[in-house]
CSV table of C-alpha atoms in Angstrom, one decimal:
chain,number,residue,atom,x,y,z
Q,1,UNK,CA,17.6,4.5,-6.0
Q,2,UNK,CA,15.3,6.8,-7.9
Q,3,UNK,CA,13.0,9.4,-6.4
Q,4,UNK,CA,9.2,9.4,-6.8
Q,5,UNK,CA,6.5,11.6,-5.4
Q,6,UNK,CA,2.8,12.4,-6.0
Q,7,UNK,CA,0.9,15.6,-6.0
Q,8,UNK,CA,-2.6,16.8,-5.2
Q,9,UNK,CA,-3.2,18.0,-8.7
Q,10,UNK,CA,-6.6,17.4,-10.3
Q,11,UNK,CA,-5.3,17.7,-13.9
Q,12,UNK,CA,-2.1,16.7,-15.8
Q,13,UNK,CA,0.5,14.5,-14.2
Q,14,UNK,CA,-0.1,13.3,-10.7
Q,15,UNK,CA,3.0,11.0,-10.4
Q,16,UNK,CA,6.6,12.2,-10.9
Q,17,UNK,CA,9.7,10.0,-11.0
Q,18,UNK,CA,13.2,11.4,-11.1
Q,19,UNK,CA,16.5,9.6,-11.8
Q,20,UNK,CA,19.2,9.2,-9.1
Q,21,UNK,CA,21.8,11.7,-7.8
Q,22,UNK,CA,24.4,10.6,-10.3
Q,23,UNK,CA,22.0,11.6,-13.1
Q,24,UNK,CA,21.4,15.0,-11.3
Q,25,UNK,CA,17.7,14.0,-10.6
Q,26,UNK,CA,16.8,14.2,-14.2
Q,27,UNK,CA,13.1,13.7,-14.9
Q,28,UNK,CA,12.6,10.0,-15.7
Q,29,UNK,CA,8.8,9.5,-16.0
Q,30,UNK,CA,5.5,11.2,-15.3
Q,31,UNK,CA,1.8,10.0,-15.2
Q,32,UNK,CA,-1.1,9.8,-15.3
Q,33,UNK,CA,-2.8,12.5,-17.4
Q,34,UNK,CA,-5.8,10.3,-18.1
Q,35,UNK,CA,-7.3,10.5,-14.6
Q,36,UNK,CA,-10.4,12.5,-14.3
Q,37,UNK,CA,-10.6,16.0,-12.8
Q,38,UNK,CA,-11.7,14.6,-9.4
Q,39,UNK,CA,-8.9,12.0,-9.0
Q,40,UNK,CA,-6.1,12.8,-6.6
Q,41,UNK,CA,-3.1,10.6,-5.8
Q,42,UNK,CA,-2.9,9.4,-2.2
Q,43,UNK,CA,0.1,7.0,-2.0
Q,44,UNK,CA,3.3,5.9,-3.7
Q,45,UNK,CA,5.8,3.1,-3.1
Q,46,UNK,CA,8.5,1.1,-4.9
Q,47,UNK,CA,9.0,-2.6,-4.7
Q,48,UNK,CA,10.1,-5.6,-6.7
Q,49,UNK,CA,6.8,-7.3,-7.4
Q,50,UNK,CA,8.1,-9.6,-10.1
Q,51,UNK,CA,11.4,-10.7,-8.7
Q,52,UNK,CA,13.6,-9.4,-11.5
Q,53,UNK,CA,15.7,-7.2,-9.3
Q,54,UNK,CA,14.2,-4.0,-10.4
Q,55,UNK,CA,11.5,-2.1,-8.6
Q,56,UNK,CA,8.0,-1.6,-9.8
Q,57,UNK,CA,6.0,1.6,-8.9
Q,58,UNK,CA,2.7,1.5,-7.2
Q,59,UNK,CA,0.3,4.4,-6.8
Q,60,UNK,CA,-3.0,4.8,-5.0
Q,61,UNK,CA,-5.7,7.4,-5.6
Q,62,UNK,CA,-8.9,9.0,-4.3
Q,63,UNK,CA,-11.5,8.6,-7.0
Q,64,UNK,CA,-15.2,7.6,-7.1
Q,65,UNK,CA,-15.0,5.3,-10.1
Q,66,UNK,CA,-12.7,2.8,-11.8
Q,67,UNK,CA,-9.4,1.5,-10.3
Q,68,UNK,CA,-8.0,3.0,-7.1
Q,69,UNK,CA,-4.6,1.1,-7.2
Q,70,UNK,CA,-2.1,1.0,-10.1
Q,71,UNK,CA,1.1,-1.0,-10.5
Q,72,UNK,CA,3.6,0.1,-13.1
Q,73,UNK,CA,6.6,-1.9,-14.4
Q,74,UNK,CA,10.2,-0.9,-13.9
Q,75,UNK,CA,12.0,1.7,-16.1
Q,76,UNK,CA,14.0,-0.7,-18.2
Q,77,UNK,CA,11.2,-2.9,-19.5
Q,78,UNK,CA,11.2,-2.7,-23.3
Q,79,UNK,CA,8.8,-1.5,-24.6
Q,80,UNK,CA,7.8,0.6,-22.7
Q,81,UNK,CA,9.1,1.6,-19.3
Q,82,UNK,CA,6.5,2.0,-16.6
Q,83,UNK,CA,3.9,0.0,-18.5
Q,84,UNK,CA,0.8,-0.7,-16.5
Q,85,UNK,CA,1.0,-4.2,-15.0
Q,86,UNK,CA,-2.0,-4.4,-12.7
Q,87,UNK,CA,-4.8,-2.4,-11.2
Q,88,UNK,CA,-7.4,-2.9,-8.5
Q,89,UNK,CA,-10.4,-1.3,-6.8
Q,90,UNK,CA,-12.7,-1.0,-9.9
Q,91,UNK,CA,-15.6,-2.6,-8.0
Q,92,UNK,CA,-15.4,-0.4,-4.9
Q,93,UNK,CA,-18.4,1.9,-4.3
Q,94,UNK,CA,-18.2,5.6,-4.8
Q,95,UNK,CA,-17.5,6.3,-1.1
Q,96,UNK,CA,-14.4,4.1,-1.0
Q,97,UNK,CA,-10.8,5.1,-2.1
Q,98,UNK,CA,-7.3,3.9,-1.5
Q,99,UNK,CA,-5.3,5.7,1.1
Q,100,UNK,CA,-1.8,4.2,0.7
Q,101,UNK,CA,0.3,1.4,-0.6
Q,102,UNK,CA,3.5,-0.5,0.5
Q,103,UNK,CA,5.7,-3.4,-0.5
Q,104,UNK,CA,7.1,-6.2,1.6
Q,105,UNK,CA,8.0,-9.9,1.5
Q,106,UNK,CA,5.8,-11.9,3.7
Q,107,UNK,CA,6.7,-15.4,2.3
Q,108,UNK,CA,10.5,-15.1,1.7
Q,109,UNK,CA,10.3,-15.8,-2.0
Q,110,UNK,CA,12.2,-13.7,-4.6
Q,111,UNK,CA,9.4,-11.2,-5.2
Q,112,UNK,CA,7.6,-8.7,-2.9
Q,113,UNK,CA,3.9,-8.6,-1.9
Q,114,UNK,CA,1.7,-5.5,-2.2
Q,115,UNK,CA,-0.2,-4.0,0.7
Q,116,UNK,CA,-3.1,-1.5,0.1
Q,117,UNK,CA,-5.1,0.5,2.6
Q,118,UNK,CA,-8.5,2.1,1.9
Q,119,UNK,CA,-11.1,4.4,3.3
Q,120,UNK,CA,-14.5,2.7,3.5
Q,121,UNK,CA,-17.4,2.4,5.9
Q,122,UNK,CA,-18.0,-1.3,5.6
Q,123,UNK,CA,-16.2,-4.5,4.5
Q,124,UNK,CA,-12.4,-4.7,4.4
Q,125,UNK,CA,-10.2,-1.7,5.0
Q,126,UNK,CA,-6.8,-3.2,3.9
Q,127,UNK,CA,-5.4,-5.9,1.7
Q,128,UNK,CA,-2.2,-7.9,1.1
Q,129,UNK,CA,-1.8,-9.3,-2.4
Q,130,UNK,CA,0.8,-11.9,-3.5
Q,131,UNK,CA,3.5,-11.1,-6.0
Q,132,UNK,CA,3.3,-11.0,-9.8
Q,133,UNK,CA,4.3,-14.6,-10.1
Q,134,UNK,CA,1.2,-15.6,-8.2
Q,135,UNK,CA,-1.0,-13.3,-10.3
Q,136,UNK,CA,-1.4,-10.8,-7.4
Q,137,UNK,CA,-3.7,-13.2,-5.7
Q,138,UNK,CA,-5.4,-11.9,-2.5
Q,139,UNK,CA,-3.6,-13.2,0.6
Q,140,UNK,CA,-5.4,-11.4,3.4
Q,141,UNK,CA,-8.0,-8.8,4.1
Q,142,UNK,CA,-8.1,-6.7,7.3
Q,143,UNK,CA,-10.8,-4.6,9.0
Q,144,UNK,CA,-14.0,-6.3,8.0
Q,145,UNK,CA,-15.3,-6.1,11.6
Q,146,UNK,CA,-14.3,-2.4,12.2
Q,147,UNK,CA,-16.9,0.2,13.0
Q,148,UNK,CA,-18.4,2.2,10.1
Q,149,UNK,CA,-16.3,5.3,11.1
Q,150,UNK,CA,-13.0,3.4,11.2
Q,151,UNK,CA,-10.7,3.1,8.2
Q,152,UNK,CA,-7.1,2.2,7.4
Q,153,UNK,CA,-4.7,5.1,7.0
Q,154,UNK,CA,-1.3,3.4,6.3
Q,155,UNK,CA,0.5,0.1,6.0
Q,156,UNK,CA,4.1,-0.9,6.3
Q,157,UNK,CA,6.2,-4.1,6.2
Q,158,UNK,CA,9.1,-5.0,8.4
Q,159,UNK,CA,10.8,-8.1,9.9
Q,160,UNK,CA,10.2,-7.6,13.6
Q,161,UNK,CA,11.0,-11.1,14.7
Q,162,UNK,CA,14.1,-11.7,12.6
Q,163,UNK,CA,12.8,-14.8,10.7
Q,164,UNK,CA,13.5,-13.3,7.3
Q,165,UNK,CA,9.9,-12.6,6.5
Q,166,UNK,CA,8.1,-9.3,6.9
Q,167,UNK,CA,5.4,-8.6,9.4
Q,168,UNK,CA,2.6,-6.2,8.6
Q,169,UNK,CA,2.0,-2.9,10.4
Q,170,UNK,CA,-1.4,-1.3,10.0
Q,171,UNK,CA,-2.5,2.2,11.1
Q,172,UNK,CA,-6.1,3.3,11.3
Q,173,UNK,CA,-8.5,6.2,12.0
Q,174,UNK,CA,-10.7,5.2,14.9
Q,175,UNK,CA,-12.2,6.8,18.0
Q,176,UNK,CA,-11.9,3.7,20.3
Q,177,UNK,CA,-9.8,0.5,20.6
Q,178,UNK,CA,-6.3,0.1,19.1
Q,179,UNK,CA,-5.2,2.5,16.3
Q,180,UNK,CA,-2.1,0.5,15.4
Q,181,UNK,CA,-1.8,-3.2,14.7
Q,182,UNK,CA,1.1,-5.6,13.9
Q,183,UNK,CA,0.3,-8.9,12.2
Q,184,UNK,CA,2.6,-11.9,11.6
Q,185,UNK,CA,3.9,-13.0,8.2
Q,186,UNK,CA,2.3,-15.5,5.9
Q,187,UNK,CA,4.5,-18.4,7.1
Q,188,UNK,CA,4.7,-18.3,10.9
Q,189,UNK,CA,6.6,-20.8,13.0
Q,190,UNK,CA,5.1,-24.0,14.5
Q,191,UNK,CA,1.9,-23.3,16.4
Q,192,UNK,CA,1.3,-19.9,14.8
Q,193,UNK,CA,-1.3,-18.8,12.3
Q,194,UNK,CA,-0.7,-16.9,9.1
Q,195,UNK,CA,-1.2,-13.1,9.6
Q,196,UNK,CA,-2.1,-13.6,13.3
Q,197,UNK,CA,-2.3,-10.3,15.3
Q,198,UNK,CA,0.9,-9.9,17.3
Q,199,UNK,CA,0.3,-6.5,18.9
Q,200,UNK,CA,-2.1,-3.6,19.1
Q,201,UNK,CA,-1.5,-0.1,20.4
Q,202,UNK,CA,-3.3,3.2,21.0
Q,203,UNK,CA,-6.4,1.8,22.7
Q,204,UNK,CA,-5.8,4.3,25.5
Q,205,UNK,CA,-5.6,7.4,23.3
Q,206,UNK,CA,-8.3,10.0,23.6
Q,207,UNK,CA,-11.2,9.6,21.1
Q,208,UNK,CA,-10.0,12.4,18.8
Q,209,UNK,CA,-6.5,10.8,18.3
Q,210,UNK,CA,-5.8,8.4,15.5
Q,211,UNK,CA,-2.8,6.9,13.7
Q,212,UNK,CA,-1.8,8.6,10.5
Q,213,UNK,CA,1.2,6.5,9.3
Q,214,UNK,CA,3.4,3.6,10.4
Q,215,UNK,CA,6.9,2.5,9.5
Q,216,UNK,CA,9.6,-0.1,10.5
Q,217,UNK,CA,13.3,0.4,11.1
Q,218,UNK,CA,16.3,-1.0,13.0
Q,219,UNK,CA,17.6,1.7,15.4
Q,220,UNK,CA,19.5,-0.6,17.8
């Protein structure tokens, strides 16, 4: 694996990718110097969105105009490596920006889906998009009914029921009700519904507490 991170810079490169340990973490790629002075990166993730066995790079940003989500190709595409494959969020209003991005496989095909969270005061606060082979079609929106002061802070994918397909974990900023949700995958078993809510947590937290991030892992 390579190493990628983002910075809070408002000029020059906001995204930095370094090679693996065997290559002594040599600089591999940097972007994106074309962002405006008010644009700040908010999230980064790697995942195989086109099913070719090599990871793409996704980055989200806080900005008032243009796209808030960018997907770059893998490093060995010729030419060039890390070419822009897809972007999203151009139509969002000035008060909305993307807070994070994640990859996971919700339908058990060769390529991974993309999850995006966003800060907004109305409409949806999170999305899951299909893989590149499906043209990054929108699979599901979340948070349309949330209060104006509630927004999504993070998303993660993990197979919590062992069926080979990832569930979706969603964290949010809110003063009441659950702050963490888990939703089923896109192909649930008999009697289930795609992306049905499986669990919610944090409803008993004090009003000033909210969920900042979420992750899945197998500890037992």
